[in-house]
PDB file of C-alpha atoms in Angstrom:
ATOM      1  CA  MET A   1      43.300 -18.107  42.809  1.00 64.00           C
ATOM      2  CA  HIS A   2      41.802 -16.639  39.214  1.00 78.00           C
ATOM      3  CA  GLN A   3      44.301 -17.848  36.584  1.00 88.00           C
ATOM      4  CA  LEU A   4      45.465 -15.115  34.427  1.00 92.00           C
ATOM      5  CA  HIS A   5      46.270 -15.541  30.675  1.00 93.00           C
ATOM      6  CA  THR A   6      46.603 -12.717  28.776  1.00 94.00           C
ATOM      7  CA  ILE A   7      47.266  -9.104  29.648  1.00 95.00           C
ATOM      8  CA  HIS A   8      46.694  -6.179  27.129  1.00 94.00           C
ATOM      9  CA  PHE A   9      49.054  -3.692  28.163  1.00 96.00           C
ATOM     10  CA  ASN A  10      48.701  -0.245  26.397  1.00 94.00           C
ATOM     11  CA  SER A  11      52.527   0.728  27.108  1.00 94.00           C
ATOM     12  CA  THR A  12      52.162   4.354  25.761  1.00 94.00           C
ATOM     13  CA  LYS A  13      49.834   6.993  24.505  1.00 91.00           C
ATOM     14  CA  SER A  14      52.319   8.004  21.983  1.00 91.00           C
ATOM     15  CA  CYS A  15      51.737   7.481  18.042  1.00 92.00           C
ATOM     16  CA  ASN A  16      53.401   8.254  14.847  1.00 92.00           C
ATOM     17  CA  LEU A  17      50.038   8.285  13.118  1.00 92.00           C
ATOM     18  CA  SER A  18      46.813  10.166  13.610  1.00 89.00           C
ATOM     19  CA  CYS A  19      44.173   6.998  13.142  1.00 86.00           C
ATOM     20  CA  SER A  20      40.651   8.280  12.849  1.00 81.00           C
ATOM     21  CA  PHE A  21      38.971   5.865  15.277  1.00 83.00           C
ATOM     22  CA  CYS A  22      41.816   5.441  17.749  1.00 81.00           C
ATOM     23  CA  TYR A  23      40.315   3.674  20.658  1.00 78.00           C
ATOM     24  CA  ASP A  24      42.768   5.120  23.067  1.00 75.00           C
ATOM     25  CA  ASN A  25      43.043   8.559  21.973  1.00 75.00           C
ATOM     26  CA  ALA A  26      46.503   8.123  21.491  1.00 71.00           C
ATOM     27  CA  ILE A  27      48.657  11.357  20.675  1.00 71.00           C
ATOM     28  CA  ARG A  28      51.591  12.671  18.182  1.00 74.00           C
ATOM     29  CA  GLY A  29      54.306  13.211  20.257  1.00 73.00           C
ATOM     30  CA  HIS A  30      55.544  12.635  24.053  1.00 76.00           C
ATOM     31  CA  SER A  31      53.181  11.307  26.319  1.00 78.00           C
ATOM     32  CA  ALA A  32      53.792  10.293  29.787  1.00 83.00           C
ATOM     33  CA  ASN A  33      54.339   6.168  30.342  1.00 92.00           C
ATOM     34  CA  LEU A  34      54.818   4.297  33.182  1.00 96.00           C
ATOM     35  CA  GLU A  35      58.485   3.914  34.199  1.00 97.00           C
ATOM     36  CA  LEU A  36      60.521   0.888  33.569  1.00 97.00           C
ATOM     37  CA  ASP A  37      61.018  -0.198  36.933  1.00 97.00           C
ATOM     38  CA  THR A  38      56.840  -0.199  37.402  1.00 98.00           C
ATOM     39  CA  ILE A  39      56.885  -2.420  34.667  1.00 98.00           C
ATOM     40  CA  ARG A  40      59.165  -4.530  35.742  1.00 98.00           C
ATOM     41  CA  GLN A  41      57.236  -5.366  38.786  1.00 98.00           C
ATOM     42  CA  LEU A  42      53.930  -5.560  36.763  1.00 98.00           C
ATOM     43  CA  ALA A  43      55.834  -8.518  34.666  1.00 98.00           C
ATOM     44  CA  PHE A  44      56.432 -10.144  37.857  1.00 98.00           C
ATOM     45  CA  ASP A  45      53.048  -9.861  39.469  1.00 97.00           C
ATOM     46  CA  ILE A  46      51.597 -10.857  36.039  1.00 97.00           C
ATOM     47  CA  ALA A  47      53.888 -14.056  36.097  1.00 97.00           C
ATOM     48  CA  GLN A  48      52.906 -15.012  39.865  1.00 96.00           C
ATOM     49  CA  CYS A  49      48.865 -14.525  38.602  1.00 95.00           C
ATOM     50  CA  GLY A  50      49.787 -17.181  35.878  1.00 95.00           C
ATOM     51  CA  GLY A  51      50.090 -14.651  33.024  1.00 96.00           C
ATOM     52  CA  ARG A  52      51.090 -16.510  29.854  1.00 96.00           C
ATOM     53  CA  ARG A  53      50.993 -13.712  27.232  1.00 96.00           C
ATOM     54  CA  VAL A  54      51.153 -10.092  26.865  1.00 97.00           C
ATOM     55  CA  ILE A  55      49.689  -7.820  24.355  1.00 96.00           C
ATOM     56  CA  LEU A  56      51.739  -4.838  24.220  1.00 97.00           C
ATOM     57  CA  SER A  57      50.098  -2.411  22.550  1.00 94.00           C
ATOM     58  CA  GLY A  58      49.686   1.466  22.689  1.00 86.00           C
ATOM     59  CA  GLY A  59      49.654   3.983  21.219  1.00 90.00           C
ATOM     60  CA  GLU A  60      52.297   2.541  19.120  1.00 95.00           C
ATOM     61  CA  PRO A  61      54.541   0.583  21.472  1.00 95.00           C
ATOM     62  CA  LEU A  62      57.400   0.874  19.089  1.00 97.00           C
ATOM     63  CA  THR A  63      57.726   4.625  19.927  1.00 95.00           C
ATOM     64  CA  ARG A  64      59.231   4.020  23.189  1.00 95.00           C
ATOM     65  CA  ASN A  65      63.014   3.811  22.853  1.00 95.00           C
ATOM     66  CA  ASP A  66      62.940   1.508  25.805  1.00 97.00           C
ATOM     67  CA  TRP A  67      60.179  -1.157  24.133  1.00 97.00           C
ATOM     68  CA  GLN A  68      62.722  -3.876  23.694  1.00 98.00           C
ATOM     69  CA  ALA A  69      63.703  -3.828  27.432  1.00 98.00           C
ATOM     70  CA  ILE A  70      59.799  -3.591  28.354  1.00 98.00           C
ATOM     71  CA  ALA A  71      59.442  -6.860  25.992  1.00 98.00           C
ATOM     72  CA  MET A  72      62.055  -8.656  27.791  1.00 98.00           C
ATOM     73  CA  GLU A  73      60.797  -7.683  30.882  1.00 98.00           C
ATOM     74  CA  PHE A  74      57.820 -10.345  30.205  1.00 98.00           C
ATOM     75  CA  ASP A  75      59.859 -12.672  28.169  1.00 98.00           C
ATOM     76  CA  GLN A  76      62.164 -13.577  30.661  1.00 98.00           C
ATOM     77  CA  TYR A  77      58.569 -15.160  32.332  1.00 98.00           C
ATOM     78  CA  ASP A  78      58.375 -17.101  29.288  1.00 98.00           C
ATOM     79  CA  MET A  79      55.462 -15.467  28.177  1.00 97.00           C
ATOM     80  CA  GLU A  80      54.535 -14.989  24.577  1.00 97.00           C
ATOM     81  CA  VAL A  81      55.203 -11.349  23.578  1.00 98.00           C
ATOM     82  CA  SER A  82      52.485  -9.956  21.049  1.00 97.00           C
ATOM     83  CA  LEU A  83      53.483  -6.596  19.718  1.00 97.00           C
ATOM     84  CA  ALA A  84      49.810  -4.740  18.545  1.00 96.00           C
ATOM     85  CA  THR A  85      51.833  -2.133  15.956  1.00 97.00           C
ATOM     86  CA  ASN A  86      50.958  -0.340  13.202  1.00 96.00           C
ATOM     87  CA  GLY A  87      53.873  -1.741  11.421  1.00 97.00           C
ATOM     88  CA  THR A  88      55.402   1.260  10.221  1.00 97.00           C
ATOM     89  CA  LEU A  89      58.425   1.596  12.165  1.00 97.00           C
ATOM     90  CA  ILE A  90      59.377  -2.644  11.729  1.00 98.00           C
ATOM     91  CA  LYS A  91      62.995  -2.038  10.421  1.00 97.00           C
ATOM     92  CA  ASP A  92      65.811  -4.892  10.130  1.00 97.00           C
ATOM     93  CA  HIS A  93      67.138  -4.161  13.670  1.00 97.00           C
ATOM     94  CA  THR A  94      63.444  -4.731  14.948  1.00 97.00           C
ATOM     95  CA  ILE A  95      63.205  -8.194  13.201  1.00 98.00           C
ATOM     96  CA  ASP A  96      66.744  -8.910  14.796  1.00 98.00           C
ATOM     97  CA  PHE A  97      65.444  -8.221  18.193  1.00 98.00           C
ATOM     98  CA  LEU A  98      61.991 -10.452  18.110  1.00 98.00           C
ATOM     99  CA  LYS A  99      64.408 -13.430  17.124  1.00 97.00           C
ATOM    100  CA  THR A 100      66.164 -13.095  20.268  1.00 98.00           C
ATOM    101  CA  LEU A 101      62.760 -13.273  22.166  1.00 98.00           C
ATOM    102  CA  LYS A 102      61.279 -17.125  22.954  1.00 97.00           C
ATOM    103  CA  ASN A 103      58.003 -16.630  21.752  1.00 97.00           C
ATOM    104  CA  PRO A 104      57.416 -13.239  19.551  1.00 98.00           C
ATOM    105  CA  THR A 105      54.171 -12.564  17.473  1.00 97.00           C
ATOM    106  CA  LEU A 106      52.629  -9.340  16.024  1.00 97.00           C
ATOM    107  CA  SER A 107      49.260  -7.925  15.331  1.00 96.00           C
ATOM    108  CA  ILE A 108      49.788  -5.519  12.276  1.00 97.00           C
ATOM    109  CA  SER A 109      47.055  -2.782  11.804  1.00 96.00           C
ATOM    110  CA  LEU A 110      45.762  -2.879   8.168  1.00 97.00           C
ATOM    111  CA  ASP A 111      42.277  -1.383   7.063  1.00 95.00           C
ATOM    112  CA  GLY A 112      42.438  -1.608   3.441  1.00 96.00           C
ATOM    113  CA  GLY A 113      44.497  -0.762  -0.212  1.00 97.00           C
ATOM    114  CA  GLU A 114      46.717   2.464   0.077  1.00 97.00           C
ATOM    115  CA  LYS A 115      44.418   5.142  -0.569  1.00 97.00           C
ATOM    116  CA  VAL A 116      41.773   4.240   2.319  1.00 96.00           C
ATOM    117  CA  HIS A 117      44.546   2.951   4.626  1.00 96.00           C
ATOM    118  CA  ASN A 118      46.448   6.279   4.559  1.00 96.00           C
ATOM    119  CA  GLN A 119      42.985   8.307   4.991  1.00 95.00           C
ATOM    120  CA  ILE A 120      42.374   6.387   7.959  1.00 92.00           C
ATOM    121  CA  ARG A 121      45.768   6.590   9.191  1.00 93.00           C
ATOM    122  CA  GLY A 122      46.400  10.200   8.947  1.00 93.00           C
ATOM    123  CA  SER A 123      49.439   9.768   6.501  1.00 95.00           C
ATOM    124  CA  ASP A 124      50.431   9.452   3.222  1.00 96.00           C
ATOM    125  CA  THR A 125      52.982   7.038   3.533  1.00 97.00           C
ATOM    126  CA  ALA A 126      51.596   4.734   6.282  1.00 97.00           C
ATOM    127  CA  TYR A 127      50.423   2.250   3.600  1.00 98.00           C
ATOM    128  CA  GLN A 128      53.977   1.802   1.834  1.00 98.00           C
ATOM    129  CA  ARG A 129      55.740   1.661   5.084  1.00 98.00           C
ATOM    130  CA  THR A 130      53.419  -0.777   6.385  1.00 98.00           C
ATOM    131  CA  ILE A 131      53.760  -3.210   3.681  1.00 98.00           C
ATOM    132  CA  ALA A 132      57.417  -3.149   3.863  1.00 97.00           C
ATOM    133  CA  GLY A 133      57.084  -4.244   7.701  1.00 97.00           C
ATOM    134  CA  LEU A 134      54.859  -7.052   6.528  1.00 97.00           C
ATOM    135  CA  GLU A 135      57.738  -7.662   3.577  1.00 97.00           C
ATOM    136  CA  LYS A 136      60.449  -8.232   6.369  1.00 97.00           C
ATOM    137  CA  LEU A 137      57.763 -10.348   8.635  1.00 97.00           C
ATOM    138  CA  LYS A 138      57.234 -12.754   5.990  1.00 95.00           C
ATOM    139  CA  ASN A 139      60.820 -13.328   5.204  1.00 94.00           C
ATOM    140  CA  SER A 140      61.992 -13.818   9.325  1.00 95.00           C
ATOM    141  CA  ALA A 141      59.559 -16.807   9.904  1.00 90.00           C
ATOM    142  CA  ILE A 142      57.850 -14.668  12.831  1.00 95.00           C
ATOM    143  CA  PRO A 143      53.876 -15.287  13.481  1.00 95.00           C
ATOM    144  CA  PHE A 144      52.364 -12.451  12.736  1.00 97.00           C
ATOM    145  CA  HIS A 145      48.431 -11.795  11.761  1.00 96.00           C
ATOM    146  CA  LEU A 146      46.492  -8.676  10.070  1.00 97.00           C
ATOM    147  CA  ASN A 147      44.333  -6.762  12.514  1.00 95.00           C
ATOM    148  CA  SER A 148      41.712  -4.518  10.186  1.00 95.00           C
ATOM    149  CA  VAL A 149      38.632  -2.713  11.854  1.00 92.00           C
ATOM    150  CA  LEU A 150      35.870  -2.398   9.583  1.00 92.00           C
ATOM    151  CA  PHE A 151      32.976   0.414   9.299  1.00 90.00           C
ATOM    152  CA  LYS A 152      30.975   1.785   6.832  1.00 87.00           C
ATOM    153  CA  ASP A 153      33.422   3.982   4.924  1.00 88.00           C
ATOM    154  CA  ASN A 154      36.559   0.794   4.288  1.00 92.00           C
ATOM    155  CA  ILE A 155      33.760  -2.128   4.119  1.00 93.00           C
ATOM    156  CA  SER A 156      34.464  -2.333   0.188  1.00 94.00           C
ATOM    157  CA  GLN A 157      38.165  -3.243   1.445  1.00 96.00           C
ATOM    158  CA  ILE A 158      37.406  -6.365   2.213  1.00 96.00           C
ATOM    159  CA  GLY A 159      38.426  -8.108  -1.228  1.00 96.00           C
ATOM    160  CA  ILE A 160      41.832  -5.975  -1.053  1.00 97.00           C
ATOM    161  CA  LEU A 161      42.492  -7.441   2.765  1.00 97.00           C
ATOM    162  CA  THR A 162      41.751 -10.839   1.542  1.00 97.00           C
ATOM    163  CA  LYS A 163      44.306 -10.629  -1.535  1.00 96.00           C
ATOM    164  CA  ILE A 164      46.964  -9.184   1.160  1.00 96.00           C
ATOM    165  CA  ALA A 165      46.446 -12.013   3.380  1.00 95.00           C
ATOM    166  CA  ARG A 166      46.791 -14.551   0.478  1.00 95.00           C
ATOM    167  CA  ASP A 167      50.146 -12.646  -0.851  1.00 96.00           C
ATOM    168  CA  PHE A 168      51.679 -12.486   2.802  1.00 96.00           C
ATOM    169  CA  ASP A 169      50.391 -16.175   3.884  1.00 95.00           C
ATOM    170  CA  CYS A 170      48.917 -14.508   6.967  1.00 96.00           C
ATOM    171  CA  SER A 171      45.555 -14.496   8.593  1.00 94.00           C
ATOM    172  CA  VAL A 172      43.280 -11.539   9.208  1.00 94.00           C
ATOM    173  CA  ARG A 173      41.171 -10.688  12.154  1.00 92.00           C
ATOM    174  CA  LEU A 174      38.238  -8.240  11.331  1.00 93.00           C
ATOM    175  CA  THR A 175      36.892  -6.310  13.758  1.00 89.00           C
ATOM    176  CA  LEU A 176      33.581  -4.277  14.134  1.00 86.00           C
ATOM    177  CA  LEU A 177      34.124  -0.583  14.496  1.00 82.00           C
ATOM    178  CA  HIS A 178      33.645  -0.097  18.375  1.00 74.00           C
ATOM    179  CA  ASN A 179      32.498   3.796  19.191  1.00 71.00           C
ATOM    180  CA  ASN A 180      34.838   4.846  22.038  1.00 69.00           C
ATOM    181  CA  GLY A 181      38.188   6.925  21.999  1.00 70.00           C
ATOM    182  CA  ARG A 182      38.031   9.055  18.837  1.00 69.00           C
ATOM    183  CA  ALA A 183      35.165   6.576  16.565  1.00 66.00           C
ATOM    184  CA  ASP A 184      33.064   8.530  19.343  1.00 68.00           C
ATOM    185  CA  GLU A 185      33.532  11.538  16.792  1.00 70.00           C
ATOM    186  CA  MET A 186      33.077   9.227  13.805  1.00 70.00           C
ATOM    187  CA  ASN A 187      29.492  10.417  11.749  1.00 63.00           C
ATOM    188  CA  THR A 188      29.430   6.372  10.664  1.00 69.00           C
ATOM    189  CA  GLU A 189      26.466   4.132  10.979  1.00 66.00           C
ATOM    190  CA  ALA A 190      27.048   0.834  12.636  1.00 73.00           C
ATOM    191  CA  PHE A 191      26.254  -2.014  10.408  1.00 84.00           C
ATOM    192  CA  ASP A 192      23.086  -3.804  10.854  1.00 84.00           C
ATOM    193  CA  ALA A 193      22.459  -7.622  11.816  1.00 85.00           C
ATOM    194  CA  GLU A 194      21.945  -8.649   7.889  1.00 89.00           C
ATOM    195  CA  GLU A 195      25.227  -6.965   6.775  1.00 90.00           C
ATOM    196  CA  ILE A 196      27.203  -8.160   9.786  1.00 90.00           C
ATOM    197  CA  LEU A 197      26.112 -12.144   8.877  1.00 90.00           C
ATOM    198  CA  MET A 198      26.788 -11.397   5.374  1.00 93.00           C
ATOM    199  CA  ILE A 199      30.680 -10.421   6.148  1.00 93.00           C
ATOM    200  CA  ARG A 200      30.698 -13.383   8.534  1.00 92.00           C
ATOM    201  CA  GLU A 201      29.206 -15.532   5.675  1.00 94.00           C
ATOM    202  CA  TYR A 202      32.104 -13.818   3.017  1.00 95.00           C
ATOM    203  CA  CYS A 203      34.739 -14.719   5.812  1.00 93.00           C
ATOM    204  CA  HIS A 204      33.450 -18.480   5.931  1.00 92.00           C
ATOM    205  CA  VAL A 205      33.379 -19.126   2.181  1.00 94.00           C
ATOM    206  CA  MET A 206      36.915 -17.536   1.970  1.00 94.00           C
ATOM    207  CA  ARG A 207      38.232 -19.684   4.687  1.00 91.00           C
ATOM    208  CA  GLY A 208      36.964 -22.826   2.679  1.00 91.00           C
ATOM    209  CA  GLN A 209      39.064 -21.464  -0.399  1.00 93.00           C
ATOM    210  CA  GLY A 210      42.407 -21.519   1.803  1.00 92.00           C
ATOM    211  CA  VAL A 211      42.066 -17.744   3.264  1.00 93.00           C
ATOM    212  CA  ASN A 212      42.311 -17.165   6.979  1.00 90.00           C
ATOM    213  CA  ILE A 213      40.019 -14.206   7.338  1.00 92.00           C
ATOM    214  CA  PHE A 214      37.743 -13.913  10.448  1.00 89.00           C
ATOM    215  CA  LEU A 215      35.232 -11.571  11.638  1.00 90.00           C
ATOM    216  CA  ASN A 216      35.416 -11.005  15.561  1.00 84.00           C
ATOM    217  CA  LEU A 217      31.815 -11.912  16.682  1.00 82.00           C
ATOM    218  CA  PRO A 218      30.196 -12.989  19.926  1.00 75.00           C
ATOM    219  CA  PRO A 219      29.955 -16.966  20.063  1.00 72.00           C
ATOM    220  CA  LEU A 220      26.357 -16.996  19.207  1.00 74.00           C
ATOM    221  CA  LEU A 221      26.978 -15.446  15.863  1.00 78.00           C
ATOM    222  CA  GLN A 222      30.193 -17.466  14.814  1.00 80.00           C
ATOM    223  CA  TYR A 223      30.003 -20.864  13.422  1.00 80.00           C
ATOM    224  CA  VAL A 224      30.488 -23.710  15.963  1.00 77.00           C
ATOM    225  CA  ASP A 225      34.028 -24.716  14.660  1.00 69.00           C
ATOM    226  CA  GLU A 226      35.752 -21.063  14.715  1.00 68.00           C
ATOM    227  CA  ILE A 227      34.474 -20.331  18.465  1.00 65.00           C
ATOM    228  CA  ILE A 228      37.472 -19.591  20.778  1.00 54.00           C
ATOM    229  CA  PRO A 229      37.147 -21.636  23.768  1.00 49.00           C
ATOM    230  CA  GLY A 230      37.538 -21.002  27.189  1.00 45.00           C
ATOM    231  CA  ARG A 231      36.334 -17.172  27.059  1.00 45.00           C
ATOM    232  CA  GLY A 232      33.437 -17.476  29.301  1.00 42.00           C
ATOM    233  CA  ALA A 233      30.368 -15.480  29.878  1.00 41.00           C
ATOM    234  CA  ALA A 234      32.121 -12.332  29.696  1.00 45.00           C
ATOM    235  CA  CYS A 235      34.363 -13.237  26.785  1.00 60.00           C
ATOM    236  CA  GLY A 236      37.231 -13.216  29.401  1.00 70.00           C
ATOM    237  CA  TRP A 237      36.927 -10.194  31.427  1.00 66.00           C
ATOM    238  CA  ALA A 238      38.331 -11.043  34.784  1.00 67.00           C
ATOM    239  CA  GLU A 239      38.438 -14.455  34.079  1.00 81.00           C
ATOM    240  CA  ASN A 240      41.753 -14.965  32.685  1.00 89.00           C
ATOM    241  CA  PHE A 241      42.044 -11.568  30.839  1.00 91.00           C
ATOM    242  CA  CYS A 242      42.419  -7.934  31.432  1.00 92.00           C
ATOM    243  CA  GLY A 243      44.019  -4.332  30.549  1.00 94.00           C
ATOM    244  CA  VAL A 244      46.555  -2.302  32.084  1.00 96.00           C
ATOM    245  CA  LEU A 245      46.503   1.330  30.361  1.00 94.00           C
ATOM    246  CA  ALA A 246      49.686   3.709  30.177  1.00 93.00           C
ATOM    247  CA  ASN A 247      48.467   5.421  33.070  1.00 93.00           C
ATOM    248  CA  GLY A 248      48.587   2.653  35.417  1.00 96.00           C
ATOM    249  CA  ASP A 249      44.851   1.578  35.120  1.00 95.00           C
ATOM    250  CA  VAL A 250      43.906  -1.944  35.318  1.00 96.00           C
ATOM    251  CA  THR A 251      40.324  -2.343  33.091  1.00 93.00           C
ATOM    252  CA  ILE A 252      38.356  -5.132  31.913  1.00 88.00           C
ATOM    253  CA  CYS A 253      40.062  -5.035  28.623  1.00 83.00           C
ATOM    254  CA  GLY A 254      43.064  -3.147  26.855  1.00 75.00           C
ATOM    255  CA  VAL A 255      40.232  -1.091  24.824  1.00 76.00           C
ATOM    256  CA  ALA A 256      38.515   0.145  27.873  1.00 74.00           C
ATOM    257  CA  SER A 257      40.738   3.571  28.433  1.00 72.00           C
ATOM    258  CA  ASN A 258      37.400   6.298  28.165  1.00 72.00           C
ATOM    259  CA  GLU A 259      35.275   4.311  30.559  1.00 81.00           C
ATOM    260  CA  PRO A 260      36.210   5.150  33.959  1.00 86.00           C
ATOM    261  CA  GLN A 261      33.580   2.771  35.471  1.00 89.00           C
ATOM    262  CA  LEU A 262      35.259  -0.307  33.861  1.00 90.00           C
ATOM    263  CA  VAL A 263      38.470   0.673  35.683  1.00 94.00           C
ATOM    264  CA  ALA A 264      39.457  -1.979  38.590  1.00 95.00           C
ATOM    265  CA  GLY A 265      42.196   0.059  40.175  1.00 96.00           C
ATOM    266  CA  ASN A 266      45.543   1.492  39.042  1.00 97.00           C
ATOM    267  CA  ILE A 267      49.259  -0.323  40.086  1.00 98.00           C
ATOM    268  CA  LEU A 268      51.096   3.205  40.749  1.00 97.00           C
ATOM    269  CA  LYS A 269      48.673   2.867  43.772  1.00 97.00           C
ATOM    270  CA  GLU A 270      48.841  -0.593  44.550  1.00 97.00           C
ATOM    271  CA  ARG A 271      50.010  -4.040  43.235  1.00 97.00           C
ATOM    272  CA  PHE A 272      48.603  -5.771  40.079  1.00 97.00           C
ATOM    273  CA  ALA A 273      48.236  -8.910  41.754  1.00 96.00           C
ATOM    274  CA  ASP A 274      46.209  -7.226  44.407  1.00 97.00           C
ATOM    275  CA  ILE A 275      43.987  -5.664  42.147  1.00 96.00           C
ATOM    276  CA  TRP A 276      43.308  -8.758  39.720  1.00 96.00           C
ATOM    277  CA  GLN A 277      42.675 -10.935  42.578  1.00 94.00           C
ATOM    278  CA  ASN A 278      40.537  -8.575  45.099  1.00 94.00           C
ATOM    279  CA  ALA A 279      39.149  -5.481  43.388  1.00 95.00           C
ATOM    280  CA  GLU A 280      35.442  -5.049  43.378  1.00 94.00           C
ATOM    281  CA  LEU A 281      34.905  -4.354  39.520  1.00 91.00           C
ATOM    282  CA  PHE A 282      36.699  -7.918  39.058  1.00 91.00           C
ATOM    283  CA  SER A 283      34.717  -9.739  41.807  1.00 89.00           C
ATOM    284  CA  LYS A 284      31.435  -8.628  40.251  1.00 86.00           C
ATOM    285  CA  THR A 285      31.909  -9.739  36.528  1.00 84.00           C
ATOM    286  CA  ARG A 286      33.299 -13.144  37.768  1.00 84.00           C
ATOM    287  CA  THR A 287      29.754 -13.560  38.819  1.00 83.00           C
ATOM    288  CA  PHE A 288      28.494 -13.270  35.464  1.00 75.00           C
ATOM    289  CA  ASP A 289      26.438 -16.154  33.472  1.00 70.00           C
ATOM    290  CA  THR A 290      24.938 -16.504  30.439  1.00 62.00           C
ATOM    291  CA  CYS A 291      22.138 -16.038  32.157  1.00 69.00           C
ATOM    292  CA  ASP A 292      22.664 -12.117  33.412  1.00 68.00           C
ATOM    293  CA  LEU A 293      23.535 -11.398  29.643  1.00 61.00           C
ATOM    294  CA  LYS A 294      21.172  -8.816  27.680  1.00 62.00           C
ATOM    295  CA  GLY A 295      20.649  -8.364  23.955  1.00 54.00           C
ATOM    296  CA  VAL A 296      22.126 -10.759  21.461  1.00 46.00           C
ATOM    297  CA  CYS A 297      24.359 -12.353  23.755  1.00 48.00           C
ATOM    298  CA  GLY A 298      21.557 -13.474  25.735  1.00 50.00           C
ATOM    299  CA  LYS A 299      19.748 -14.814  22.901  1.00 45.00           C
ATOM    300  CA  GLY A 300      21.335 -18.402  23.022  1.00 42.00           C
ATOM    301  CA  SER A 301      18.144 -20.110  21.485  1.00 34.00           C
ATOM    302  CA  VAL A 302      18.061 -18.199  18.484  1.00 37.00           C
ATOM    303  CA  ASN A 303      19.497 -19.735  15.370  1.00 39.00           C
ATOM    304  CA  LEU A 304      20.970 -17.302  13.231  1.00 38.00           C
ATOM    305  CA  THR A 305      23.016 -19.608  11.137  1.00 38.00           C
ATOM    306  CA  VAL A 306      22.784 -18.587   7.231  1.00 35.00           C
TER     307      VAL A 306
END
């Protein structure tokens, strides 16, 4: 049996913002969501497959009126419940509820200072509301970190994000822009290799000064002591990690909503446990070895340390 560890569950396609690079093409307003009974069965199956952590994402997970009930379905199996949220809807009652969970964590999206962040998020008040949410979290002792997407238009904001990490005594994970979802429509150039290594080096230097700031890169491009162990040749796909989308599709990860070829099945048609163990897609990816990988991930003998 393949031991599942983490599930990335996009619990809704609804969102209260309109982020320019949304990987899920989330919408403002109502969206069709999985029923709570379906999610209850999903949580049971995930637990049976060994799941230890669920990332509740979206869209914006806090837009669901029953998000607390969803969280409790996973919490009852002693899973870490990790909310991936834009932070604008965090209120005192949100904090009170999170404190009732056994192991809550939060990943808060923030992509720069007020002007840049608001422009990216499509709201004149997004930054102010997210910072207010961070203040509540800082005072609550609930673990949280920042998640920031980097591209040409906000690369200048790394210093601001570093300061925010210092101010709130939290870590920040930088992720390079992926050209999926609404990001496909963005006319922005990808970083070249030299720029990526410069960002990596900045993060390395800042960590030496006590700031927990990381750039999410393939293991080859990371410093040895910063490589996340146990991910395997394919970054955890189908080995210990997968995604479930708001329509019930089971995918290799939570950001594959616009890639039909990466869908292994649908929990409205068959049980998650059966998909996890027997799906043709997962059987194929489980045969991957490092020698099967192409591009930069396959060039393991190259020393790119700067």
